[in-house]
mmCIF file of C-alpha atoms in Angstrom:
data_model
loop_
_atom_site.group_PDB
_atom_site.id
_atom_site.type_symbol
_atom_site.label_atom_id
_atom_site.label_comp_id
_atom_site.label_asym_id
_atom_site.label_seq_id
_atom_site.Cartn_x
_atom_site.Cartn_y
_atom_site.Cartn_z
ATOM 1 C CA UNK A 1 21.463 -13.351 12.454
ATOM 2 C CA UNK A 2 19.564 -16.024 10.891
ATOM 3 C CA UNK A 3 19.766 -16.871 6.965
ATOM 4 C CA UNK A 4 16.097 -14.899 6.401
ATOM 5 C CA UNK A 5 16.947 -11.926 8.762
ATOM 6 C CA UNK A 6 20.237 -11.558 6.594
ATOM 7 C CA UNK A 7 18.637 -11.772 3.535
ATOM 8 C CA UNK A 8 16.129 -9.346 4.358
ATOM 9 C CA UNK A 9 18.515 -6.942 5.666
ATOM 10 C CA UNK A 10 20.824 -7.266 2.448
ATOM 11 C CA UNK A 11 17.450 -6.646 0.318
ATOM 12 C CA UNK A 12 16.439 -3.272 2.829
ATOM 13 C CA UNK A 13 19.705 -2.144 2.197
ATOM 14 C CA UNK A 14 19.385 -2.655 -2.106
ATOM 15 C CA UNK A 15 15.848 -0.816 -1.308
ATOM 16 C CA UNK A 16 17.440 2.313 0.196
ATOM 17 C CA UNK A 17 20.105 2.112 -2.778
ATOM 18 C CA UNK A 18 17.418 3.606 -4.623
ATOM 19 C CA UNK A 19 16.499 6.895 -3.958
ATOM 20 C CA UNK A 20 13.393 7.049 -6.126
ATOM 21 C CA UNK A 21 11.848 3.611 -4.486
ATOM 22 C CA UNK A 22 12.176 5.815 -1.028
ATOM 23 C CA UNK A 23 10.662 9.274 -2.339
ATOM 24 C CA UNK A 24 7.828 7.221 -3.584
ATOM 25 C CA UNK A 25 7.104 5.098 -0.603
ATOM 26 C CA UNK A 26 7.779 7.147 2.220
ATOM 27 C CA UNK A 27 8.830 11.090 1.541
ATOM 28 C CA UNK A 28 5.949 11.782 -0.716
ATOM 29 C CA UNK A 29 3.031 10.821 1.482
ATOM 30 C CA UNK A 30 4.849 13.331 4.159
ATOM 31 C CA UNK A 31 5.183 15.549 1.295
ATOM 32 C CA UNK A 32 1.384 15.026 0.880
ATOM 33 C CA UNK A 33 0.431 16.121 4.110
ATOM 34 C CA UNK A 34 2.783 18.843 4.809
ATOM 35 C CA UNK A 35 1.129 20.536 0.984
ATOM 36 C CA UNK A 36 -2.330 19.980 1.953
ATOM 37 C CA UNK A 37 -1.833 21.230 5.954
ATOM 38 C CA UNK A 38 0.093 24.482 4.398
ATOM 39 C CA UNK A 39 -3.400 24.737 2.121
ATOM 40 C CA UNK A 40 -6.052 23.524 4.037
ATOM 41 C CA UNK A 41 -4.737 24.879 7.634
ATOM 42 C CA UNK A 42 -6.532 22.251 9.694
ATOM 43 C CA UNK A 43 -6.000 23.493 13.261
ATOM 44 C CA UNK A 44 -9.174 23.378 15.039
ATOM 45 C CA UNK A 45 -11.368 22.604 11.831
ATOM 46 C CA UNK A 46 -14.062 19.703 12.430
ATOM 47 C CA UNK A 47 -14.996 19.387 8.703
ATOM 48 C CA UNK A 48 -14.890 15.382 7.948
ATOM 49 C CA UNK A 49 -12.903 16.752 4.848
ATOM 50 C CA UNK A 50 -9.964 17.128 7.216
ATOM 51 C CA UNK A 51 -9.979 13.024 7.859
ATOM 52 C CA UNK A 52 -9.323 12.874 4.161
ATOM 53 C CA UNK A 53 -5.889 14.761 3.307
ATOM 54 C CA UNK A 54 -4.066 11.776 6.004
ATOM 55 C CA UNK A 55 -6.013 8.836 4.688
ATOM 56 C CA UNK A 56 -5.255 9.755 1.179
ATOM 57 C CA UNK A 57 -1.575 10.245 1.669
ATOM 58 C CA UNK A 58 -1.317 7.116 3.609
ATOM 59 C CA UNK A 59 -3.270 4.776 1.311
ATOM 60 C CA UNK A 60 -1.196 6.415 -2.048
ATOM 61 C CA UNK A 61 1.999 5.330 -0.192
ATOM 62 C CA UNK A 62 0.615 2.227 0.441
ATOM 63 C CA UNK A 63 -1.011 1.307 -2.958
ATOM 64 C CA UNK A 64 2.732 2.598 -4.692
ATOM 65 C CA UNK A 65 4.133 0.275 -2.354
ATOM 66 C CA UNK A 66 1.790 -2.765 -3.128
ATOM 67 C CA UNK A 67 0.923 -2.359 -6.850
ATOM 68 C CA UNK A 68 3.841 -0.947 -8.349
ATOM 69 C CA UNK A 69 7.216 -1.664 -6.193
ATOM 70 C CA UNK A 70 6.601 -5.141 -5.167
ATOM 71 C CA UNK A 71 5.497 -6.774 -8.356
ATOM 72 C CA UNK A 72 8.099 -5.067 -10.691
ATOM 73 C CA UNK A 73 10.570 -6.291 -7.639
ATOM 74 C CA UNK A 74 9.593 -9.914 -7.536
ATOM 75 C CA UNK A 75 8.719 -10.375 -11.391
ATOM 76 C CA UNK A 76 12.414 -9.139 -12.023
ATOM 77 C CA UNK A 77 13.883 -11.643 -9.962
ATOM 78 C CA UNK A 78 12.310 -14.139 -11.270
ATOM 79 C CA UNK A 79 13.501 -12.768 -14.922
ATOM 80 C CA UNK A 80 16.534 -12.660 -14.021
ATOM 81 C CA UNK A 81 16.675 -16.404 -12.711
ATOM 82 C CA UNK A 82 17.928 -15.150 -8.797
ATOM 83 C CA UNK A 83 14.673 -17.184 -7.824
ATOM 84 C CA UNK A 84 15.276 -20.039 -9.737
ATOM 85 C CA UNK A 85 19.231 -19.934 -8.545
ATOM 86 C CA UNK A 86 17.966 -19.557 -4.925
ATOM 87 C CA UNK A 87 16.023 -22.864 -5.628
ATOM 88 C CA UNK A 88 19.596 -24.405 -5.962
ATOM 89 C CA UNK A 89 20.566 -23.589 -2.177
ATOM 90 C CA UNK A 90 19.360 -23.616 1.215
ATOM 91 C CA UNK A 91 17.991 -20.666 1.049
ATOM 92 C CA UNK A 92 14.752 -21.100 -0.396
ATOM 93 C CA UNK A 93 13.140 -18.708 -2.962
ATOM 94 C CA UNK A 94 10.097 -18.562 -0.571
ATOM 95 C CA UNK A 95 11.937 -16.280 2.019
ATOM 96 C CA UNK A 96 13.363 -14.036 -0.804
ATOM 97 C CA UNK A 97 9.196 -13.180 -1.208
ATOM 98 C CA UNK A 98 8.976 -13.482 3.324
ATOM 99 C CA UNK A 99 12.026 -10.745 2.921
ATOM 100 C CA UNK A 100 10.101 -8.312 0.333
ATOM 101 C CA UNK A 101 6.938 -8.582 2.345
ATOM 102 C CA UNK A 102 8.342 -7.716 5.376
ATOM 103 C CA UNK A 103 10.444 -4.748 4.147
ATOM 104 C CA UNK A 104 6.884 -3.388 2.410
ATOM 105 C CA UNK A 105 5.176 -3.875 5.229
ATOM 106 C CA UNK A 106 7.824 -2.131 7.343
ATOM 107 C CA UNK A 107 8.204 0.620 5.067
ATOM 108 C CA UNK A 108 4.467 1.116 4.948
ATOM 109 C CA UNK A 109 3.863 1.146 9.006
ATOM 110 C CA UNK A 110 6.749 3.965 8.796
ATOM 111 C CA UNK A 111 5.110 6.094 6.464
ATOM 112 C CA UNK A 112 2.150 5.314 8.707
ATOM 113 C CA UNK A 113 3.616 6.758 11.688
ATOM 114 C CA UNK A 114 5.799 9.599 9.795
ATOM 115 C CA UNK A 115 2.273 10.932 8.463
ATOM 116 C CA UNK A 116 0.909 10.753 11.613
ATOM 117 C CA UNK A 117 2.799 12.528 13.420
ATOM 118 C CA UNK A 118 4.419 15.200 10.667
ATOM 119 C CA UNK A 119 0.553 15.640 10.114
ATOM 120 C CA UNK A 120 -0.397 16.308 14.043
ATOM 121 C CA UNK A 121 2.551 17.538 15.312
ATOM 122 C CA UNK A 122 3.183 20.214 12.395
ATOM 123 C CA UNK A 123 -0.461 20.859 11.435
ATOM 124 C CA UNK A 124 -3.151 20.160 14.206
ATOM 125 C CA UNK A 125 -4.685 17.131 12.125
ATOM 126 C CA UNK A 126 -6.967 14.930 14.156
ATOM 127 C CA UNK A 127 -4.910 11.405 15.462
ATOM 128 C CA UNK A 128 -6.893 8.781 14.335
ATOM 129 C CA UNK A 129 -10.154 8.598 16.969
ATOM 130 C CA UNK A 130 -10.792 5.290 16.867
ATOM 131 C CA UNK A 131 -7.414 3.225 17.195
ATOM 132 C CA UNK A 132 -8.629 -0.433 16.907
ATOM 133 C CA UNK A 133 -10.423 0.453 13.682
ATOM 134 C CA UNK A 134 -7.796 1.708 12.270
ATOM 135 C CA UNK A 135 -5.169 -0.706 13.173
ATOM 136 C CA UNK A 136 -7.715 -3.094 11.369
ATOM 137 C CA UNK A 137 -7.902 -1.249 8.283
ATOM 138 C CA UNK A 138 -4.366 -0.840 7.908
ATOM 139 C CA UNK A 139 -3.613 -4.135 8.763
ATOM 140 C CA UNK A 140 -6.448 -5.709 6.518
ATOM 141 C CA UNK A 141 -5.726 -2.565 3.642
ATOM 142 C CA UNK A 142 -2.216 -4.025 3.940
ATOM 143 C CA UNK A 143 -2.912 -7.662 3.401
ATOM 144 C CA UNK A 144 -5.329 -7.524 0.441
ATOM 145 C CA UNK A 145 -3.018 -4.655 -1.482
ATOM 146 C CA UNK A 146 0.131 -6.914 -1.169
ATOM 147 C CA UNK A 147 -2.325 -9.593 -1.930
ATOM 148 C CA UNK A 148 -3.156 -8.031 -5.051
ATOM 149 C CA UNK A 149 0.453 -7.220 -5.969
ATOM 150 C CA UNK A 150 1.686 -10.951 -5.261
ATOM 151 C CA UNK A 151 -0.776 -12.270 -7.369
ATOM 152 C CA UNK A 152 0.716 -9.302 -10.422
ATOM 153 C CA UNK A 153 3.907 -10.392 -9.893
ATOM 154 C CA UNK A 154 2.966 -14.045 -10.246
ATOM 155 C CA UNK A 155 1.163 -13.744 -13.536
ATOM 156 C CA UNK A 156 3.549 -10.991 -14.972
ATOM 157 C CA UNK A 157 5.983 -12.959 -17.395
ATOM 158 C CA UNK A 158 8.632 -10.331 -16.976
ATOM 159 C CA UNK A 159 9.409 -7.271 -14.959
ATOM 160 C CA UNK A 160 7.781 -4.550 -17.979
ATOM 161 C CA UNK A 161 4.523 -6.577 -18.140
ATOM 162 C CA UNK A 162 4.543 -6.424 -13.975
ATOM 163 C CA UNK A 163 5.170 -2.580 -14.256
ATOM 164 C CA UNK A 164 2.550 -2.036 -16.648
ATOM 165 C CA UNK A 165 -0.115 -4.113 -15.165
ATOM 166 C CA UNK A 166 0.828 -2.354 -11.677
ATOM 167 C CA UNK A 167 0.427 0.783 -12.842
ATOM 168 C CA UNK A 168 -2.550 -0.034 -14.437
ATOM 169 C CA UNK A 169 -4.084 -1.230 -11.367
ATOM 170 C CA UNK A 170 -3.220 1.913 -9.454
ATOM 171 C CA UNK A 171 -4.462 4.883 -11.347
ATOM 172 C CA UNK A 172 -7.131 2.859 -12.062
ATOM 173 C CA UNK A 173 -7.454 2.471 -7.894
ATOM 174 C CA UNK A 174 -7.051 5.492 -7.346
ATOM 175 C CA UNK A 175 -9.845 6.948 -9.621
ATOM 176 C CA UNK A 176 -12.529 4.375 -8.008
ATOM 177 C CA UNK A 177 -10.867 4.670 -4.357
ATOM 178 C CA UNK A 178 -11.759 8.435 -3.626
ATOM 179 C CA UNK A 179 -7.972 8.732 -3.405
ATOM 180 C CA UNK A 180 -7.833 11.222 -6.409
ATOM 181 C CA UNK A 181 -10.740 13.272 -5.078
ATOM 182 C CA UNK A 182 -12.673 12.329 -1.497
ATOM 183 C CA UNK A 183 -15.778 10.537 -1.354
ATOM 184 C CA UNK A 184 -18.052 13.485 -1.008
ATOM 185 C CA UNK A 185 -17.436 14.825 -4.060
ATOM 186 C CA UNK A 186 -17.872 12.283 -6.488
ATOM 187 C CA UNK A 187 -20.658 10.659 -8.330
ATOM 188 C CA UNK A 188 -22.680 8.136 -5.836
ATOM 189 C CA UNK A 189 -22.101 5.075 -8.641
ATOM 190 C CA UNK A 190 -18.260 5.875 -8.171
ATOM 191 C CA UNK A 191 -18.722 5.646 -4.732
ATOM 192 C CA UNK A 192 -20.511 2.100 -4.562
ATOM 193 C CA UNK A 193 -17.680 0.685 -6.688
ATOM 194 C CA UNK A 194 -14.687 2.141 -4.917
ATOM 195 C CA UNK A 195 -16.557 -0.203 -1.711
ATOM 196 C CA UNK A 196 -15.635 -3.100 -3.208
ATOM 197 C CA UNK A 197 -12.443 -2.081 -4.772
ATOM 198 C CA UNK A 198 -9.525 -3.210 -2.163
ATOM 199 C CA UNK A 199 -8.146 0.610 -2.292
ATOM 200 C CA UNK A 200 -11.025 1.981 -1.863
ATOM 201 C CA UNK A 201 -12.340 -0.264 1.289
ATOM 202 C CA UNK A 202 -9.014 0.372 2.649
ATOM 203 C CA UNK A 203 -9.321 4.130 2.283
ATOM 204 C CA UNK A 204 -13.064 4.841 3.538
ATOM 205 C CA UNK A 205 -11.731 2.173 6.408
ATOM 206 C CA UNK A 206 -8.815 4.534 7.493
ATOM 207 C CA UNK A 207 -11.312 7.835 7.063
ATOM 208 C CA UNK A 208 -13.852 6.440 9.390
ATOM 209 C CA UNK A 209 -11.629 5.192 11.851
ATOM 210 C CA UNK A 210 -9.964 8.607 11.597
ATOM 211 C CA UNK A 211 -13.002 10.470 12.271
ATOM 212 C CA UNK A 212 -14.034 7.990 15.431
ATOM 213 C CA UNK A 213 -16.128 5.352 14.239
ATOM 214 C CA UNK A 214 -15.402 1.759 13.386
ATOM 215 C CA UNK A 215 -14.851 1.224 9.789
ATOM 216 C CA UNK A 216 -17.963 -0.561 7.819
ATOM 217 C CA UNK A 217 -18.590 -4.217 8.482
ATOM 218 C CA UNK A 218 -18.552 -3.947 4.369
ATOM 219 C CA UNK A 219 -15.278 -2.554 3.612
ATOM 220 C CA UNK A 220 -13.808 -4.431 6.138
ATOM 221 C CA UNK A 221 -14.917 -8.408 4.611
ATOM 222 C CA UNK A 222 -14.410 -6.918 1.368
ATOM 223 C CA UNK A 223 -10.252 -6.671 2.165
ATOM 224 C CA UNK A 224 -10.490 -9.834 4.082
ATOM 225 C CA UNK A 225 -12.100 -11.479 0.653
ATOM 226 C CA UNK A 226 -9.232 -9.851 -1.564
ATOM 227 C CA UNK A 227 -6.525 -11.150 0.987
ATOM 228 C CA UNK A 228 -7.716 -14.610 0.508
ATOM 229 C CA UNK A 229 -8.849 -14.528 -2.959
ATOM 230 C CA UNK A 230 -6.109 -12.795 -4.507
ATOM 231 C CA UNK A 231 -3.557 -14.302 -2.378
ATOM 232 C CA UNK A 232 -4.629 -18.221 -2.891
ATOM 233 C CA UNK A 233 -4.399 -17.093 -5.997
ATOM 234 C CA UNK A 234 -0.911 -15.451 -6.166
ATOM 235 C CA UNK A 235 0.322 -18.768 -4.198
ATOM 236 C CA UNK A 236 -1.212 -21.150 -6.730
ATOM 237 C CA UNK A 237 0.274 -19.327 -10.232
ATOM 238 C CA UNK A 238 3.442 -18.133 -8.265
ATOM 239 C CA UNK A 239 6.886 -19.092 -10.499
ATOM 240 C CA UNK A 240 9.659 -19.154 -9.911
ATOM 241 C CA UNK A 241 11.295 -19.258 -12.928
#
């Protein structure tokens, strides 16, 4: 195993030490979706409100993951000098950040697919109807959240400021995403911001390409402009010490 696949196993395994990091990132969006199929009993129900209970689990998973996990993660590290002592050897600190990603991003495609199914399988919800839409707003959802989180953890001075900033970011997502409530219920303003916030193009991505139609040309440059933006960015300011 190469010197980047080990480290990335050793840090899946320190992930999985932690019991609440897994509730958080995987179990609860099933736990989402098995609540709100028990409720909602959406076997044979058309209602575009049905598109909703999936995305919303999936994209809470996903902004936990980006916003609050990855940041705190990284910004410790670097508090506790492991990236500045990884500076010192061949491995470079730049594959301890290669390793995170590609644990998140692992973690997050498994949630994907654990929703998915647990969702169909158990409760008759709708597979996603239009599969290269939503493979691009996951994949695009993915890039600018993580984006978003890099660029926390490389402004955060320590691992409290990166939690607190983190979980700024995501309640405050989630209010202006139509993750807390869908789209169709709130205010039209609300609505028109949530487009250009990078939750909230990821989530109306994933509900229209759940429902069969190709997610907005909008939503989708708006998470390409947060991936570059915010991750230029979070490459630029990056420490790492």
């Amino acid at each position: 195993m190469s010197g980047g696949g080990t480290l990335t196993f050793t840090e899946l395994k320190l992930f999985l030490r932690d019991p609440a990091s897994t509730i958080a990132t995987v179990a609860l969006p099933v736990a989402i979706v098995v609540v709100f199929g028990v409720i909602a009993q959406p076997a044979g129900d058309a209602d575009p409100i049905m598109t909703y209970f999936p995305t919303m689990a999936l994209a809470l998973g996903l902004a936990q993951l980006a916003l609050n996990l990855t940041p705190t993660t990284l910004a410790g590290y670097r508090e506790k000098g492991i990236l500045r002592r990884m500076s010192t050897t061949p491995v470079h600190p730049a594959k301890m950040l290669t390793a995170q990603l590609a644990i998140s991003v692992g973690l997050a495609v498994v949630a994907a697919v654990l929703v998915t199914l647990v969702g169909h399988l158990g409760f008759q919800f709708e597979l996603p109807q239009h599969v290269p839409g939503f493979l691009a707003a996951f994949g695009l959802g993915c890039a600018a959240l993580f984006s978003m989180g890099l660029l926390v953890a490389a402004v955060a001075p320590s691992a409290r400021v990166a939690t607190g900033v983190g979980v700024g970011l995501f309640f405050v997502s989630l209010v202006f995403g139509g993750v807390f409530m869908p789209a169709e219920t709130l205010p039209p303003f609300l609505v028109r911001i949530g487009d250009f916030t990078p939750l909230g193009a990821t989530m109306q991505s994933l509900r229209d390409s759940w429902g069969g139609t190709m997610p907005e040309p909008l939503h989708l440059a708006v998470l390409g402009g947060y991936t570059i933006v915010a991750g230029l960015a979070a490459a630029k300011l990056f420490r790492w010490e």
